Amino acid sequence: MKIYIEDFLLQNTIINLCLLRLVQITTKNKTTFFKMLIASIVGAGFSVISASCLTNYVIINLLKIACACVMIKICFKSNFKNFVANFLLLFSFTLALCGFVLATQSNAQFTSFGIATTNINLWLVMLMSLIFSYIFEKIAKHIKLKINLNNLVYKVKLTNEKQTLSINAFLDTGNMLTIDGKPVMILDLSSYLKLTNKTYIDYVLNPPISPNLSLNTVAGAANLKLVTLSKMQISLNGKTKEISSPIVAINSSNKFNSTNYQALISPAFF
């Protein structure tokens, strides 16, 4: 199969650019598109030398390692620790991309001595690199958002007389609700029913006799029943903070069903 040097350079440059972009997305190291492009072209030049001039696998692998080091040095300014992290990430993404490509090759066969396959279309590899990097970027943004949100979720143990219930509570920094100077936690109805050993029918027919908390938002108005529990324990940095007689507002609409928390807690509790 004939391979033109122009095509080979273009294909390898775009593949290297995608791999460096994946490293940058993961580490958030400061760089520019121009630096990544120059590093990708240099890496493509190493590939041309390996493919056209070398046959010794040891020398080829050493050249690949040197190529990765040069690409990272050109693209990112970092200390030795970050350099090693970038180096390992670049090779990890390269291996992941290789596995992604081989998984789509119908002529690839797994043998006792490795993977056997015929010639791989580099245009296809280039296209898969673009798709792989695009998918990874979207997933990385979602994971980052989930991590940031989960950092605001705390383990909370509620006690009502002799009944206890462990839940997750989201730290709502905008929740500054207070009753008589005391902060208010908003708890979903299903958790309240578990804590009090009641059914929904019991709650509807015999709701708690307590004052209402009126809330007005752009979505409308709501009246939440207020109850006072025996105590609440919040796990914070390996320690437990206990609040006596916490005030809880019952959210009867159960809008926490699609989340990993069952309550909104005020910063005033901390």
Short mmCIF file of C-alpha atoms in Angstrom, two decimals:
data_model
loop_
_atom_site.label_atom_id
_atom_site.label_comp_id
_atom_site.label_asym_id
_atom_site.label_seq_id
_atom_site.Cartn_x
_atom_site.Cartn_y
_atom_site.Cartn_z
CA MET A 1 0.00 0.00 0.00
CA LYS A 2 1.37 3.40 -1.01
CA ILE A 3 1.48 6.17 1.58
CA TYR A 4 2.18 9.73 0.51
CA ILE A 5 4.40 11.74 2.82
CA GLU A 6 2.00 14.72 2.79
CA ASP A 7 -0.94 12.55 3.86
CA PHE A 8 1.14 10.80 6.50
CA LEU A 9 2.27 14.12 8.01
CA LEU A 10 -1.25 15.55 8.02
CA GLN A 11 -2.76 12.44 9.57
CA ASN A 12 -0.14 12.18 12.31
CA THR A 13 -0.27 15.90 13.05
CA ILE A 14 -4.04 15.81 13.63
CA ILE A 15 -3.79 12.61 15.71
CA ASN A 16 -1.05 14.16 17.88
CA LEU A 17 -3.08 17.36 18.21
CA CYS A 18 -6.07 15.37 19.48
CA LEU A 19 -3.91 13.51 22.01
CA LEU A 20 -2.33 16.73 23.32
CA ARG A 21 -5.77 18.28 23.52
CA LEU A 22 -6.91 15.36 25.71
CA VAL A 23 -3.95 15.92 28.04
CA GLN A 24 -4.75 19.63 28.24
CA ILE A 25 -8.43 18.95 29.01
CA THR A 26 -7.44 16.55 31.80
CA THR A 27 -4.72 18.63 33.47
CA LYS A 28 -5.92 22.16 32.56
CA ASN A 29 -2.29 23.11 31.93
CA LYS A 30 -1.90 26.50 30.31
CA THR A 31 -0.97 26.34 26.63
CA THR A 32 -2.01 27.70 23.24
CA PHE A 33 -3.30 26.13 20.06
CA PHE A 34 -0.13 27.28 18.27
CA LYS A 35 2.11 25.44 20.75
CA MET A 36 0.01 22.28 20.46
CA LEU A 37 0.15 22.52 16.68
CA ILE A 38 3.96 22.94 16.65
CA ALA A 39 4.34 20.01 19.06
CA SER A 40 2.05 17.90 16.87
CA ILE A 41 4.07 18.69 13.73
CA VAL A 42 7.31 17.81 15.53
CA GLY A 43 5.75 14.53 16.65
CA ALA A 44 4.66 13.80 13.08
CA GLY A 45 8.25 14.41 11.96
CA PHE A 46 9.45 11.80 14.45
CA SER A 47 6.88 9.37 13.03
CA VAL A 48 8.13 9.94 9.48
CA ILE A 49 11.70 9.19 10.58
CA SER A 50 10.60 6.02 12.42
CA ALA A 51 8.53 4.76 9.48
CA SER A 52 11.05 5.50 6.74
CA CYS A 53 14.49 5.03 8.26
CA LEU A 54 14.34 2.69 11.24
CA THR A 55 13.67 -1.04 11.56
CA ASN A 56 15.04 -1.79 15.03
CA TYR A 57 12.12 -1.92 17.47
CA VAL A 58 14.24 -0.91 20.45
CA ILE A 59 15.43 2.24 18.70
CA ILE A 60 11.90 2.98 17.46
CA ASN A 61 10.47 2.73 20.98
CA LEU A 62 13.25 4.93 22.39
CA LEU A 63 12.52 7.45 19.66
CA LYS A 64 8.81 7.40 20.57
CA ILE A 65 9.67 8.16 24.20
CA ALA A 66 11.96 11.00 23.14
CA CYS A 67 9.22 12.27 20.80
CA ALA A 68 6.68 12.33 23.63
CA CYS A 69 9.11 14.24 25.87
CA VAL A 70 9.79 16.84 23.19
CA MET A 71 6.10 17.27 22.43
CA ILE A 72 5.25 17.83 26.10
CA LYS A 73 8.16 20.26 26.57
CA ILE A 74 7.02 22.31 23.58
CA CYS A 75 3.36 22.28 24.54
CA PHE A 76 3.39 22.70 28.34
CA LYS A 77 5.55 24.61 30.79
CA SER A 78 5.64 22.64 34.03
CA ASN A 79 7.84 21.27 36.78
CA PHE A 80 9.18 17.71 36.81
CA LYS A 81 6.16 16.29 38.65
CA ASN A 82 3.69 17.75 36.17
CA PHE A 83 5.93 16.70 33.29
CA VAL A 84 5.78 13.06 34.41
CA ALA A 85 1.99 13.31 34.82
CA ASN A 86 1.63 14.76 31.31
CA PHE A 87 3.93 12.08 29.91
CA LEU A 88 1.93 9.25 31.48
CA LEU A 89 -1.36 10.79 30.38
CA LEU A 90 -0.14 11.14 26.79
CA PHE A 91 0.84 7.47 26.63
CA SER A 92 -2.39 6.43 28.36
CA PHE A 93 -4.51 8.27 25.81
CA THR A 94 -2.38 6.86 22.99
CA LEU A 95 -2.98 3.31 24.22
CA ALA A 96 -6.69 4.03 24.72
CA LEU A 97 -6.91 5.34 21.16
CA CYS A 98 -5.08 2.26 19.85
CA GLY A 99 -7.57 0.03 21.64
CA PHE A 100 -10.47 2.11 20.28
CA VAL A 101 -9.15 1.73 16.73
CA LEU A 102 -8.39 -1.99 17.01
CA ALA A 103 -11.87 -2.64 18.43
CA THR A 104 -13.36 -1.29 15.20
CA GLN A 105 -11.10 -3.32 12.92
CA SER A 106 -12.89 -6.39 11.59
CA ASN A 107 -9.60 -7.90 10.41
CA ALA A 108 -7.90 -7.66 13.84
CA GLN A 109 -7.28 -11.03 15.49
CA PHE A 110 -6.14 -11.70 19.04
CA THR A 111 -3.41 -14.34 19.22
CA SER A 112 -1.22 -15.78 21.96
CA PHE A 113 1.61 -13.46 20.95
CA GLY A 114 -0.41 -10.25 20.51
CA ILE A 115 -2.78 -8.64 18.05
CA ALA A 116 -2.50 -9.44 14.35
CA THR A 117 -4.06 -7.15 11.78
CA THR A 118 -3.52 -5.98 8.23
CA ASN A 119 -2.85 -2.38 7.19
CA ILE A 120 -4.85 0.20 9.13
CA ASN A 121 -6.29 3.19 7.30
CA LEU A 122 -4.72 6.27 8.88
CA TRP A 123 -7.55 8.47 7.63
CA LEU A 124 -9.89 6.31 9.70
CA VAL A 125 -7.57 6.60 12.70
CA MET A 126 -7.52 10.38 12.29
CA LEU A 127 -11.32 10.51 12.15
CA MET A 128 -11.60 8.29 15.24
CA SER A 129 -9.11 10.54 17.07
CA LEU A 130 -11.34 13.54 16.42
CA ILE A 131 -14.45 11.63 17.55
CA PHE A 132 -12.68 10.20 20.61
CA SER A 133 -11.36 13.60 21.73
CA TYR A 134 -14.78 15.24 21.22
CA ILE A 135 -16.57 12.56 23.27
CA PHE A 136 -13.93 12.72 26.01
CA GLU A 137 -14.22 16.51 26.27
CA LYS A 138 -17.99 16.29 26.72
CA ILE A 139 -17.65 13.55 29.34
CA ALA A 140 -14.88 15.46 31.17
CA LYS A 141 -17.08 18.56 31.48
CA HIS A 142 -19.91 16.46 32.91
CA ILE A 143 -17.60 14.68 35.37
CA LYS A 144 -16.08 17.99 36.50
CA LEU A 145 -19.55 19.38 37.18
CA LYS A 146 -20.51 16.27 39.15
CA ILE A 147 -17.32 16.46 41.22
CA ASN A 148 -17.91 20.13 42.02
CA LEU A 149 -21.49 19.41 43.06
CA ASN A 150 -20.55 16.35 45.11
CA ASN A 151 -18.09 18.49 47.10
CA LEU A 152 -21.16 20.31 48.45
CA VAL A 153 -22.96 17.12 49.53
CA TYR A 154 -22.64 16.18 53.22
CA LYS A 155 -23.66 13.16 55.25
CA VAL A 156 -26.39 14.09 57.72
CA LYS A 157 -28.01 11.97 60.42
CA LEU A 158 -31.46 13.06 61.60
CA THR A 159 -33.03 11.96 64.87
CA ASN A 160 -36.72 12.22 65.69
CA GLU A 161 -37.36 10.84 69.18
CA LYS A 162 -36.02 7.27 68.88
CA GLN A 163 -36.00 7.11 65.07
CA THR A 164 -32.84 7.95 63.09
CA LEU A 165 -32.25 8.42 59.38
CA SER A 166 -29.02 9.00 57.43
CA ILE A 167 -29.32 11.15 54.31
CA ASN A 168 -27.26 13.28 51.96
CA ALA A 169 -27.76 17.03 52.19
CA PHE A 170 -26.70 19.58 49.59
CA LEU A 171 -25.12 22.78 50.90
CA ASP A 172 -27.31 25.45 49.32
CA THR A 173 -25.21 28.60 49.63
CA GLY A 174 -28.25 30.70 48.72
CA ASN A 175 -30.42 29.15 51.41
CA MET A 176 -30.48 31.78 54.16
CA LEU A 177 -33.92 30.86 55.52
CA THR A 178 -34.29 31.44 59.24
CA ILE A 179 -37.10 31.12 61.78
CA ASP A 180 -36.61 33.13 64.97
CA GLY A 181 -32.94 33.44 64.08
CA LYS A 182 -32.48 29.69 63.60
CA PRO A 183 -31.54 28.23 60.16
CA VAL A 184 -33.98 25.95 58.31
CA MET A 185 -33.20 22.75 56.43
CA ILE A 186 -35.49 21.70 53.57
CA LEU A 187 -36.18 17.96 53.67
CA ASP A 188 -37.99 15.90 51.04
CA LEU A 189 -41.27 14.27 51.97
CA SER A 190 -40.19 10.65 51.45
CA SER A 191 -37.31 11.06 53.93
CA TYR A 192 -39.63 12.66 56.45
CA LEU A 193 -42.07 9.75 56.11
CA LYS A 194 -39.24 7.25 56.72
CA LEU A 195 -38.06 9.19 59.75
CA THR A 196 -41.54 9.30 61.29
CA ASN A 197 -42.71 5.82 60.16
CA LYS A 198 -45.69 7.32 58.34
CA THR A 199 -47.29 6.65 54.98
CA TYR A 200 -48.23 9.29 52.45
CA ILE A 201 -51.91 8.70 53.28
CA ASP A 202 -51.17 9.35 56.96
CA TYR A 203 -49.41 12.57 56.02
CA VAL A 204 -52.29 13.78 53.84
CA LEU A 205 -55.01 12.91 56.37
CA ASN A 206 -53.04 13.98 59.44
CA PRO A 207 -50.39 16.52 58.46
CA PRO A 208 -48.08 17.81 61.21
CA ILE A 209 -49.63 20.63 63.20
CA SER A 210 -47.00 23.28 62.74
CA PRO A 211 -46.53 26.73 61.21
CA ASN A 212 -46.06 27.09 57.45
CA LEU A 213 -43.04 28.52 55.68
CA SER A 214 -44.11 30.56 52.66
CA LEU A 215 -41.69 30.67 49.75
CA ASN A 216 -42.04 32.84 46.65
CA THR A 217 -39.90 32.12 43.59
CA VAL A 218 -40.10 32.76 39.87
CA ALA A 219 -41.66 29.29 39.59
CA GLY A 220 -44.50 30.19 41.95
CA ALA A 221 -45.38 30.11 45.62
CA ALA A 222 -45.20 27.20 48.08
CA ASN A 223 -46.13 26.58 51.69
CA LEU A 224 -43.83 24.17 53.53
CA LYS A 225 -44.72 22.59 56.86
CA LEU A 226 -42.19 23.25 59.62
CA VAL A 227 -41.25 20.59 62.17
CA THR A 228 -38.64 20.47 64.90
CA LEU A 229 -36.55 17.30 65.21
CA SER A 230 -34.67 16.05 68.24
CA LYS A 231 -31.20 16.57 66.76
CA MET A 232 -29.12 16.60 63.61
CA GLN A 233 -25.53 15.41 63.10
CA ILE A 234 -23.42 16.66 60.19
CA SER A 235 -20.24 14.86 59.09
CA LEU A 236 -17.67 17.53 58.29
CA ASN A 237 -13.98 16.84 57.52
CA GLY A 238 -13.94 13.64 59.55
CA LYS A 239 -15.68 15.28 62.51
CA THR A 240 -19.33 15.31 63.57
CA LYS A 241 -21.19 18.49 64.41
CA GLU A 242 -24.41 18.09 66.39
CA ILE A 243 -27.31 20.55 66.30
CA SER A 244 -30.06 20.26 68.88
CA SER A 245 -33.71 20.84 67.93
CA PRO A 246 -33.09 21.69 64.25
CA ILE A 247 -35.97 23.25 62.28
CA VAL A 248 -36.92 21.32 59.15
CA ALA A 249 -39.23 22.39 56.32
CA ILE A 250 -40.97 19.49 54.55
CA ASN A 251 -40.84 19.66 50.77
CA SER A 252 -44.02 17.80 49.76
CA SER A 253 -43.31 18.03 46.01
CA ASN A 254 -40.39 15.55 46.20
CA LYS A 255 -38.21 17.45 43.74
CA PHE A 256 -35.06 15.67 44.97
CA ASN A 257 -35.93 12.36 43.28
CA SER A 258 -33.44 12.86 40.43
CA THR A 259 -30.56 13.94 42.70
CA ASN A 260 -28.16 12.13 45.04
CA TYR A 261 -29.28 14.21 48.03
CA GLN A 262 -32.51 14.40 49.99
CA ALA A 263 -32.26 17.80 51.66
CA LEU A 264 -31.01 21.36 51.29
CA ILE A 265 -28.93 22.58 54.19
CA SER A 266 -28.13 26.17 55.05
CA PRO A 267 -24.53 27.44 55.51
CA ALA A 268 -25.72 28.77 58.89
CA PHE A 269 -25.68 25.18 60.21
CA PHE A 270 -21.89 25.13 59.81
#
